[in-house]
PDB file of C-alpha atoms and ligand atoms in Angstrom:
ATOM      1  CA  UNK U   1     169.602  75.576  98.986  1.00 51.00           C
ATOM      2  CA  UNK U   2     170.408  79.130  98.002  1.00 81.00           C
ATOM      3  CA  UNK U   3     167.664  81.456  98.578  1.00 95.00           C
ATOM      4  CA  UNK U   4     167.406  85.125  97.139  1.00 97.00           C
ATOM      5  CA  UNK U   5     166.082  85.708  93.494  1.00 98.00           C
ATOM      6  CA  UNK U   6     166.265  83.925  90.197  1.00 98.00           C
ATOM      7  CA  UNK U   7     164.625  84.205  86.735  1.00 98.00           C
ATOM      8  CA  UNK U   8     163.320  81.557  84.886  1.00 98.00           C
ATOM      9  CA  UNK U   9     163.405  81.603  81.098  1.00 98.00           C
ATOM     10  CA  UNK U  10     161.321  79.595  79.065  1.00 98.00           C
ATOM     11  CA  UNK U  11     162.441  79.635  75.695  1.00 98.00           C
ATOM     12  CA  UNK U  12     159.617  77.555  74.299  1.00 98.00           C
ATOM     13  CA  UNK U  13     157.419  80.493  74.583  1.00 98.00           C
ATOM     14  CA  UNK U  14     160.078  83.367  72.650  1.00 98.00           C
ATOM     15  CA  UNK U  15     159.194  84.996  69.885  1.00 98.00           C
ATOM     16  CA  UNK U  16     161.906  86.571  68.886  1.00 97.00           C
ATOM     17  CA  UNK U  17     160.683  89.934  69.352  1.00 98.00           C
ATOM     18  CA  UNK U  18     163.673  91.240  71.351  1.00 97.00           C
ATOM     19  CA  UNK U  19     161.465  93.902  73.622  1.00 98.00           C
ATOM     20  CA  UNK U  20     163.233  92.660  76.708  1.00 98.00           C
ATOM     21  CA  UNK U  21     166.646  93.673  74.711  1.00 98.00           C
ATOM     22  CA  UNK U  22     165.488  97.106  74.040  1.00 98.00           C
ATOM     23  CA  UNK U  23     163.888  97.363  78.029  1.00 98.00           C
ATOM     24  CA  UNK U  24     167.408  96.029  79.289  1.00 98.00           C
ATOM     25  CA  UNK U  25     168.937  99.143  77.044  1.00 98.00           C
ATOM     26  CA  UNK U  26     166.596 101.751  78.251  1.00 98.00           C
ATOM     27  CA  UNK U  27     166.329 101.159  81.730  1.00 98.00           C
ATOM     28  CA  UNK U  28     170.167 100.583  82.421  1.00 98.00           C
ATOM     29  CA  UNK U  29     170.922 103.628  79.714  1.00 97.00           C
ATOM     30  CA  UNK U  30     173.331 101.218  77.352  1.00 97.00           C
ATOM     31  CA  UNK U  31     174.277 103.456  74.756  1.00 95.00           C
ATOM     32  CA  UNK U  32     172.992 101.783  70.722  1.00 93.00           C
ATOM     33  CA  UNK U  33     174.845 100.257  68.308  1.00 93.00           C
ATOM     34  CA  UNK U  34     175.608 100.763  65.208  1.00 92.00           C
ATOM     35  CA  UNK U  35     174.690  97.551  63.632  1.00 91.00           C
ATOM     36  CA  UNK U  36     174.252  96.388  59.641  1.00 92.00           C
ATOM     37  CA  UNK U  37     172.739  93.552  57.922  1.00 90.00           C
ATOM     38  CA  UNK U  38     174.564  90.245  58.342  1.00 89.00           C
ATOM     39  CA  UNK U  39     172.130  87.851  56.751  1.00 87.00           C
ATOM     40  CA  UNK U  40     170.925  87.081  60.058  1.00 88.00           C
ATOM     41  CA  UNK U  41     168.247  88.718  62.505  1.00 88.00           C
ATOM     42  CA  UNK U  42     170.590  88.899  65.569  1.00 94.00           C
ATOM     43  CA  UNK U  43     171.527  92.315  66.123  1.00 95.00           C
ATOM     44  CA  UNK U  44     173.914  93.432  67.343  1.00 96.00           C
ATOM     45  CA  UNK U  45     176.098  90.444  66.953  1.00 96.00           C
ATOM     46  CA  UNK U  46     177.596  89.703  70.207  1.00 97.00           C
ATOM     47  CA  UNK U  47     176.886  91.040  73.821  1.00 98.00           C
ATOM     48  CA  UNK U  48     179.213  94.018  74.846  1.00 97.00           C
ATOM     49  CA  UNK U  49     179.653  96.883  77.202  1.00 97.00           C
ATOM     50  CA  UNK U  50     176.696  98.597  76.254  1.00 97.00           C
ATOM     51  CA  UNK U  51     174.549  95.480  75.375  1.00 98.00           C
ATOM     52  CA  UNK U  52     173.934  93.545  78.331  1.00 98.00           C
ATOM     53  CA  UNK U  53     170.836  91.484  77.152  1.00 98.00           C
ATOM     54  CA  UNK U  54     171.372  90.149  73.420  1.00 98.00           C
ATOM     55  CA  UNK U  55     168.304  87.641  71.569  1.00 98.00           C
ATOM     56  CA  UNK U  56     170.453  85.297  69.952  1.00 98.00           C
ATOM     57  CA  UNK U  57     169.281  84.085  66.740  1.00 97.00           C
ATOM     58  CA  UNK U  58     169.959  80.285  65.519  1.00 96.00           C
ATOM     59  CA  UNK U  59     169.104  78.656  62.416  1.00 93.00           C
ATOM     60  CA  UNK U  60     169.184  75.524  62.299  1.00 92.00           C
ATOM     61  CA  UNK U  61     168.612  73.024  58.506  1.00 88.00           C
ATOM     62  CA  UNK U  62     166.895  69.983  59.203  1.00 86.00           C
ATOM     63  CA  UNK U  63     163.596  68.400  56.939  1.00 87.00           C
ATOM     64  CA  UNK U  64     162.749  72.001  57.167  1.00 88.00           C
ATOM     65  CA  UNK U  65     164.311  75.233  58.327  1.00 87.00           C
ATOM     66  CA  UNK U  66     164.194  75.491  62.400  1.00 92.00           C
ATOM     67  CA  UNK U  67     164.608  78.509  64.369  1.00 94.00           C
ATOM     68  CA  UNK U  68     166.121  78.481  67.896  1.00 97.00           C
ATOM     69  CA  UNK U  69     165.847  81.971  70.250  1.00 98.00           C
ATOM     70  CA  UNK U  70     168.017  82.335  73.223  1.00 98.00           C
ATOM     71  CA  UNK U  71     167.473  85.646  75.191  1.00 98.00           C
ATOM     72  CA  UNK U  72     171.386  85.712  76.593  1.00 98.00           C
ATOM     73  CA  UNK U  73     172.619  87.323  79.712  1.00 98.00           C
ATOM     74  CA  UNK U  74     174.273  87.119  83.348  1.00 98.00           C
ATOM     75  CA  UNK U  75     173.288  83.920  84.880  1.00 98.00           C
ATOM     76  CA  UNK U  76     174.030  85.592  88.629  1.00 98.00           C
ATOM     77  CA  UNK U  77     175.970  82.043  89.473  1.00 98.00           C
ATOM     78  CA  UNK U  78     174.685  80.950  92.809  1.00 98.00           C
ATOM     79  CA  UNK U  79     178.851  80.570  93.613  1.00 97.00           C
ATOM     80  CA  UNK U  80     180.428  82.651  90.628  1.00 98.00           C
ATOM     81  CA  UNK U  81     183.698  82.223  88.985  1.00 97.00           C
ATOM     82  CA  UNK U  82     183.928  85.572  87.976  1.00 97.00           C
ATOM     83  CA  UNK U  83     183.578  87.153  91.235  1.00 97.00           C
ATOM     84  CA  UNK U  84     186.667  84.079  92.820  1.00 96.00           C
ATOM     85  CA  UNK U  85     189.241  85.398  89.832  1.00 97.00           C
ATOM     86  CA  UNK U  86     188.453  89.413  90.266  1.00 96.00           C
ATOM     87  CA  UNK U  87     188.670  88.967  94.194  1.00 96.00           C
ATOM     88  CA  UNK U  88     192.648  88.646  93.369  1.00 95.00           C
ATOM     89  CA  UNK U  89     192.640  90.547  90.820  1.00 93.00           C
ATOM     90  CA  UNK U  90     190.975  93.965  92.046  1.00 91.00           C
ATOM     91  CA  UNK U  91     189.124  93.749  95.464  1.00 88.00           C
ATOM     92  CA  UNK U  92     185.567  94.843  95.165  1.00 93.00           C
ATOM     93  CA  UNK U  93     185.510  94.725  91.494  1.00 95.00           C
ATOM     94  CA  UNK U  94     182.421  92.087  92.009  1.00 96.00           C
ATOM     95  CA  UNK U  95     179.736  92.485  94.427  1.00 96.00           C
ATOM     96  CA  UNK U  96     177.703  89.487  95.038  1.00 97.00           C
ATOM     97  CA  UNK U  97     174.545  90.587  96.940  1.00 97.00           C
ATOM     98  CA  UNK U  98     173.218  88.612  99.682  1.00 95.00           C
ATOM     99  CA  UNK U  99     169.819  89.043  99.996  1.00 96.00           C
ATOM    100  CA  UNK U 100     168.946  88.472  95.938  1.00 98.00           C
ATOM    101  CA  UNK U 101     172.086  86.963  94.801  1.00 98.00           C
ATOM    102  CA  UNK U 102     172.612  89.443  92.275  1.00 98.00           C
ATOM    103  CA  UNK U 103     176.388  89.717  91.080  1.00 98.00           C
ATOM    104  CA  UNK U 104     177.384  93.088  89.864  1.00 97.00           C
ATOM    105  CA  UNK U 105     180.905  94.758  88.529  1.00 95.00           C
ATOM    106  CA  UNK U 106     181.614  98.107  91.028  1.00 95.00           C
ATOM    107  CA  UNK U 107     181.495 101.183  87.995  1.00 92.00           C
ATOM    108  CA  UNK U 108     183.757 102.140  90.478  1.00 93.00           C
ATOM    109  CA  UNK U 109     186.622  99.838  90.145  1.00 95.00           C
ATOM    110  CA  UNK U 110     189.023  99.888  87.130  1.00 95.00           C
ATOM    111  CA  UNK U 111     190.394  96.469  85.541  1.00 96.00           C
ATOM    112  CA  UNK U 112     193.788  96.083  83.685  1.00 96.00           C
ATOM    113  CA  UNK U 113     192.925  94.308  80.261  1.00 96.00           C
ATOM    114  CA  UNK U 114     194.719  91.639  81.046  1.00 96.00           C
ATOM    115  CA  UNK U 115     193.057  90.678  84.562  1.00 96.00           C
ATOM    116  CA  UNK U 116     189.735  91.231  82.851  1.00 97.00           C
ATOM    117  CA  UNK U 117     190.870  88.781  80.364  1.00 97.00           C
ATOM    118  CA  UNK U 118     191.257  86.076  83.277  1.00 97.00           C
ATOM    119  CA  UNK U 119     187.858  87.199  84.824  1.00 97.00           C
ATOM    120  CA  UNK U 120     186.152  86.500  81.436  1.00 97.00           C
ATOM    121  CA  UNK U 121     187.450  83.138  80.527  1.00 97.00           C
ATOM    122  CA  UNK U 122     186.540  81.920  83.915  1.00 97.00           C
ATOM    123  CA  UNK U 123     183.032  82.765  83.411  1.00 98.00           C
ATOM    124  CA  UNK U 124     181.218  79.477  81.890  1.00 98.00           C
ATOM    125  CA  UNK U 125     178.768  81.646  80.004  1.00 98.00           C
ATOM    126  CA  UNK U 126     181.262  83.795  78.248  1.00 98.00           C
ATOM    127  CA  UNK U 127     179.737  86.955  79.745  1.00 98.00           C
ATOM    128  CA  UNK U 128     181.596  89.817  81.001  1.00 98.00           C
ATOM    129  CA  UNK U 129     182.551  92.353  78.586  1.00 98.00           C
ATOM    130  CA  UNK U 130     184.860  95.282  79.440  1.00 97.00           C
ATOM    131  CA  UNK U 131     185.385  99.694  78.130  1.00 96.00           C
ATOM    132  CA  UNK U 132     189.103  98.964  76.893  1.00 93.00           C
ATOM    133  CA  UNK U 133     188.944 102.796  77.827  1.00 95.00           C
ATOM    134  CA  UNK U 134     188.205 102.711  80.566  1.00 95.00           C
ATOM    135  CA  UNK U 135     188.700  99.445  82.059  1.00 95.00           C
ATOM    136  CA  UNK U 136     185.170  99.472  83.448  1.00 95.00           C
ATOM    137  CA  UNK U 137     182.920  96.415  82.808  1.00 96.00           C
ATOM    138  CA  UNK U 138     179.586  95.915  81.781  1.00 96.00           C
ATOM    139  CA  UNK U 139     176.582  93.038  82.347  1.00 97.00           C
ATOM    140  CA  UNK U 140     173.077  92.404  83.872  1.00 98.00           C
ATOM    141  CA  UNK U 141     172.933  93.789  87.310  1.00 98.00           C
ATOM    142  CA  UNK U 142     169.663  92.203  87.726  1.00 98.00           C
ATOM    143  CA  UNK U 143     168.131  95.350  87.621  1.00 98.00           C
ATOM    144  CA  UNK U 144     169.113  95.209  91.304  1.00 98.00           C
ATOM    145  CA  UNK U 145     167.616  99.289  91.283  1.00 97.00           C
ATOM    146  CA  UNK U 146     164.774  97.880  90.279  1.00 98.00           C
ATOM    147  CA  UNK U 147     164.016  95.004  92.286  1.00 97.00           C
ATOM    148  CA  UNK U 148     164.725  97.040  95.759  1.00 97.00           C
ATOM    149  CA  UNK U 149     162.065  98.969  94.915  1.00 98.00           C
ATOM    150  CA  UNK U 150     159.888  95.986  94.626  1.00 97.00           C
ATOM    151  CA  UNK U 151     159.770  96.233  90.796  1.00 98.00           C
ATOM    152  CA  UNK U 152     160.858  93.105  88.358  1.00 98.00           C
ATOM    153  CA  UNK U 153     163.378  94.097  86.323  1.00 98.00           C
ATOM    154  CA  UNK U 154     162.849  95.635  82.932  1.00 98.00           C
ATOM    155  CA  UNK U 155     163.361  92.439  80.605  1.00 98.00           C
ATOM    156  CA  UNK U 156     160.790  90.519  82.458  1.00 98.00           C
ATOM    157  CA  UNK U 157     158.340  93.274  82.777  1.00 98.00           C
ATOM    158  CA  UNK U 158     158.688  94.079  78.948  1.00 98.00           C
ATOM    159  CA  UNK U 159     158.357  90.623  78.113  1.00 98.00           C
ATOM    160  CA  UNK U 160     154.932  89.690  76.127  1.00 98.00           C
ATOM    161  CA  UNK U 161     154.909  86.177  76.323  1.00 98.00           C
ATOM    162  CA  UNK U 162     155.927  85.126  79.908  1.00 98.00           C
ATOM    163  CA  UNK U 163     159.227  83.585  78.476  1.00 98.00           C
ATOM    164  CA  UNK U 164     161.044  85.894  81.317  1.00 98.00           C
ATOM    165  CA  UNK U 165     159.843  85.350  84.637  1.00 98.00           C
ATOM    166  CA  UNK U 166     161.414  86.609  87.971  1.00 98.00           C
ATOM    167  CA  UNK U 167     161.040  85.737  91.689  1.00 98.00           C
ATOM    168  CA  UNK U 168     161.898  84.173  95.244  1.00 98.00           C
ATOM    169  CA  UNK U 169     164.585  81.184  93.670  1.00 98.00           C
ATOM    170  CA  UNK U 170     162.299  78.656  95.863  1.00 98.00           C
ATOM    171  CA  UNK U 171     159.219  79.351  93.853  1.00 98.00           C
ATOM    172  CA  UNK U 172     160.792  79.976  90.406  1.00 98.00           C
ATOM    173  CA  UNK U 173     162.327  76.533  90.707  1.00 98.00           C
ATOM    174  CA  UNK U 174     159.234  75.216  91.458  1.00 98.00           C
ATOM    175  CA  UNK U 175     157.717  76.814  88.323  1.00 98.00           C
ATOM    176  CA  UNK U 176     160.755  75.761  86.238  1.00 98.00           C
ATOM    177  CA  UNK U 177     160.160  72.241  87.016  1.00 98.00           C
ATOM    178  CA  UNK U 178     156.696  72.223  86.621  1.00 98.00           C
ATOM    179  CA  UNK U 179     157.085  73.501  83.340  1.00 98.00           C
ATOM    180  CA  UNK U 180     160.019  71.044  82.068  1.00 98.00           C
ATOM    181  CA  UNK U 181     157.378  68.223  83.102  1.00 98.00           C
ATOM    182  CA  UNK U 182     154.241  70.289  80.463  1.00 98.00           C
ATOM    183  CA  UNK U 183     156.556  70.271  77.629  1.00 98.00           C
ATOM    184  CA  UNK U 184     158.468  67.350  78.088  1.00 97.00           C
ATOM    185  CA  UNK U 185     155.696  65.514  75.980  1.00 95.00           C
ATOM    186  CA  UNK U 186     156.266  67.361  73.408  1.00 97.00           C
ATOM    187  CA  UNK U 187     159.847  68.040  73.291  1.00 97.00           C
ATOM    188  CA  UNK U 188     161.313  64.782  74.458  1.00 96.00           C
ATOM    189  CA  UNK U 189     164.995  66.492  74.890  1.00 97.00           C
ATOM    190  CA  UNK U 190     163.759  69.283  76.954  1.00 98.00           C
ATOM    191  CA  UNK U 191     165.615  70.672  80.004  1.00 98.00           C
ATOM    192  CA  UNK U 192     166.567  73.087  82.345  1.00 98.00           C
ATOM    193  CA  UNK U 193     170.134  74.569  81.962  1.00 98.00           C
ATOM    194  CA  UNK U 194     172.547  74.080  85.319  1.00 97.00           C
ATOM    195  CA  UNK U 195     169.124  74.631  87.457  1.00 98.00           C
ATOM    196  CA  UNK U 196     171.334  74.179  90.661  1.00 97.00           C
ATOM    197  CA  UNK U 197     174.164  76.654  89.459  1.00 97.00           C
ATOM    198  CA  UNK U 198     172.187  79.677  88.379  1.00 98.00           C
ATOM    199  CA  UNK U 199     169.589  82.128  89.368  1.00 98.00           C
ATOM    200  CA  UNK U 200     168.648  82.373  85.087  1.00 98.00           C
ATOM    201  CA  UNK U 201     167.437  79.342  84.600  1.00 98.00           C
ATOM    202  CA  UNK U 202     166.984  78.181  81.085  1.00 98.00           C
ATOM    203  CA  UNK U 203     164.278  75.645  79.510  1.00 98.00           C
ATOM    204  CA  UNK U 204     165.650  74.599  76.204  1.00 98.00           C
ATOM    205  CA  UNK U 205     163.478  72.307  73.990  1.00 98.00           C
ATOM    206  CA  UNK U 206     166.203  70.751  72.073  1.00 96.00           C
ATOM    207  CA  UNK U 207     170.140  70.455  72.213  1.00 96.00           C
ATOM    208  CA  UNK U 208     171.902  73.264  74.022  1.00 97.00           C
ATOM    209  CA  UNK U 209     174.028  73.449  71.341  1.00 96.00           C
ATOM    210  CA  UNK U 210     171.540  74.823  68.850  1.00 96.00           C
ATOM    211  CA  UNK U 211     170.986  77.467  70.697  1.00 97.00           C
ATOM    212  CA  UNK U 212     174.469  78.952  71.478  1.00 97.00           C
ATOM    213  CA  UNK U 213     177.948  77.778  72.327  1.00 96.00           C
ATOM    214  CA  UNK U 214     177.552  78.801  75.744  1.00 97.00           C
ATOM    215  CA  UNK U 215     174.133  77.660  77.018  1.00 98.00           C
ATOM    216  CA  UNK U 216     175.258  75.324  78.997  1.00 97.00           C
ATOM    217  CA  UNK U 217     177.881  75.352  81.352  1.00 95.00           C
ATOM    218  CA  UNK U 218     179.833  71.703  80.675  1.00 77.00           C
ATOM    219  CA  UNK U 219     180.843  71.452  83.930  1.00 60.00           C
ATOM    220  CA  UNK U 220     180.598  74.254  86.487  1.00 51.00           C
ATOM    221  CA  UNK U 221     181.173  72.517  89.379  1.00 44.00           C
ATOM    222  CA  UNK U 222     184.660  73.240  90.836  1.00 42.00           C
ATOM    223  CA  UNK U 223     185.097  75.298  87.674  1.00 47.00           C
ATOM    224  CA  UNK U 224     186.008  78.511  90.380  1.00 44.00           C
ATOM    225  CA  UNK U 225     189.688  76.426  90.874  1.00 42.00           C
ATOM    226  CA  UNK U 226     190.444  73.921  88.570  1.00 44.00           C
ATOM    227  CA  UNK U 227     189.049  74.995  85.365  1.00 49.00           C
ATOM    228  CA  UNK U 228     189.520  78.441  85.566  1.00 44.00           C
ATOM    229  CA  UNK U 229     192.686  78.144  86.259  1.00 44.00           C
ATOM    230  CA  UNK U 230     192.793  75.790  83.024  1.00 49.00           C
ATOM    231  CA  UNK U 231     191.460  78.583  81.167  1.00 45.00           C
ATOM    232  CA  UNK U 232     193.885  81.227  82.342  1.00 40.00           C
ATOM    233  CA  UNK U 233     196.611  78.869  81.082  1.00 42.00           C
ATOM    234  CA  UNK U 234     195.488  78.381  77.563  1.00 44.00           C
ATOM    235  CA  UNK U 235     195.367  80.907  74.486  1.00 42.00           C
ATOM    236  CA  UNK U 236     192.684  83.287  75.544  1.00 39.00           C
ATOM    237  CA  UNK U 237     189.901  83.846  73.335  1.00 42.00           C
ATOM    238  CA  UNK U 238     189.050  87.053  70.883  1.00 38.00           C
ATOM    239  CA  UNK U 239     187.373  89.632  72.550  1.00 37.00           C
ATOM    240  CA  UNK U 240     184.931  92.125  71.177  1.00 34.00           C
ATOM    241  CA  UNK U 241     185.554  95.511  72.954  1.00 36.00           C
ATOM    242  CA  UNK U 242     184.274  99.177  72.745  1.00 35.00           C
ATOM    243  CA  UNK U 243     186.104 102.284  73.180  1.00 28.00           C
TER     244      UNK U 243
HETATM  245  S1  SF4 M   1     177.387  84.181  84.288  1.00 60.16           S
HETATM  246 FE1  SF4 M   1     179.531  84.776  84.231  1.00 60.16          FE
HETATM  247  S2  SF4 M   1     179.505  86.981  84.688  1.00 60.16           S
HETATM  248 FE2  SF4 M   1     177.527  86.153  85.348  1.00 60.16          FE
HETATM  249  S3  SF4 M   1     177.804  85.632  87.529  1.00 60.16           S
HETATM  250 FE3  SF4 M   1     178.241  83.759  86.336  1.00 60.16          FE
HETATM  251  S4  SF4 M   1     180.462  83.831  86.046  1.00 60.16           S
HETATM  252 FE4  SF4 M   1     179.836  85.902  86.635  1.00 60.16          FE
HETATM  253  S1  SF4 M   2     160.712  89.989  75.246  1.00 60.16           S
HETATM  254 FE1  SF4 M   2     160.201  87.829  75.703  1.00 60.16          FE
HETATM  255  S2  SF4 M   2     159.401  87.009  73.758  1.00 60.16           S
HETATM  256 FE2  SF4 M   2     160.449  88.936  73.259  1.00 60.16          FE
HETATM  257  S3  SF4 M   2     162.570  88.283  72.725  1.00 60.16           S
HETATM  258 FE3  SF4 M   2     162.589  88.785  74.913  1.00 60.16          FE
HETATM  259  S4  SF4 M   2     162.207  86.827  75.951  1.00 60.16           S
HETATM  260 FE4  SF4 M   2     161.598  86.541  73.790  1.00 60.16          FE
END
């Protein structure tokens, strides 16, 4: 089993309030947005280069109105795509840390548009997001400053409701599970989202789907060759980019 660090995210307790959004902005120094009403309360409306933690806001009709709150970001893959397609791309463009398992894109290492486009579709959570500028790209670091220090990093330390927890992956999975069992009476479809893949480890209460297109990786297993290499090959998605 992979050891190092992992978060565990427990969306039954999120309110919504988006403090770890606005920690994740000040600590790392993300620059704001410039955002406007869109008729819905997720703001801005994507992740990007300078938004590296985004609550995403679902709304979902039923008997009555039901809302679902996913606090989105890096899942640090335990084995991560992203990292396989930039190592032949641009060499140390992705550092994968050993002792936490923290994955991180080098500041110092420039990506062509089009290699970044290859990195980002073979990342199951639709993640990375590049400085067309620059060619520098932005996401979660795991506030990797942070934790060397000894300090959790700034979304789970802003966090009032325990939603975002942080610590050794043995004990967080042990805390994940224990949890999934508490509210599994309650929320018969409850689960934990690719617990083996992922050092941010999702409990949803309902259908990943409601939450966000990318929740859930379909299938990430041997996703690093076969799918991504799918993914390279077919019309590549829109992508939202500053600069
Ligand atoms: S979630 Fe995406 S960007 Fe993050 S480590 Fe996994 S593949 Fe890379
Ligand atoms: S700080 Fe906690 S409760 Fe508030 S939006 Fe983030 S995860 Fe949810």
């Amino acid at each position: 089993m992979a050891e190092g660090k992992s978060f565990f995210v427990d969306t039954t307790k999120c309110t919504a309030c988006r403090g770890c959004q606005i920690a994740c902005k000040q600590w790392n120094q993300r620059i704001a947005e410039k955002t406007s009403s869109r008729g819905s309360h997720q703001n801005p409306p994507d992740l990007s280069y300078s938004t590296w933690k985004l609550v995403r806001f679902s709304e979902v009709p039923g008997e009555k109105v039901n809302w679902y709150f996913f606090p989105d970001q890096c899942r640090h893959c335990v084995s991560p795509p992203c990292k396989e397609v930039a190592d032949g791309k641009a060499k140390g463009a992705v550092i994968h840390d050993e002792k936490t398992g923290a994955v991180i894109f080098s500041p110092k290492v420039k990506i062509k548009l089009e290699d970044f486009k290859e990195i980002r579709e073979a990342c199951p959570y639709d993640i990375p997001r590049i400085h067309s500028a620059t060619g520098i790209i932005g996401k979660c670091t795991m506030c990797i400053d942070r934790i060397k220090e000894g300090m959790l990093p700034a979304c789970v330390k802003a966090c009032p409701t325990a939603t975002m927890n942080f610590g050794d992956r043995k004990a967080v999975l042990e805390m994940a599970n224990k949890r999934l069992s508490e509210v599994k009476g309650v929320y018969k479809d409850a689960m934990l989202a690719n617990p083996d893949d992922v050092r941010v480890i999702f409990l949803l209460a309902d259908d990943p789907k409601k939450y966000h297109k990318f929740a859930v990786a379909e299938n990430i297993i041997g996703i690093t060759r076969k799918m991504a290499l799918k993914r390279i090959l077919r019309p590549l998605r829109n992508f939202q980019m500053i600069g």
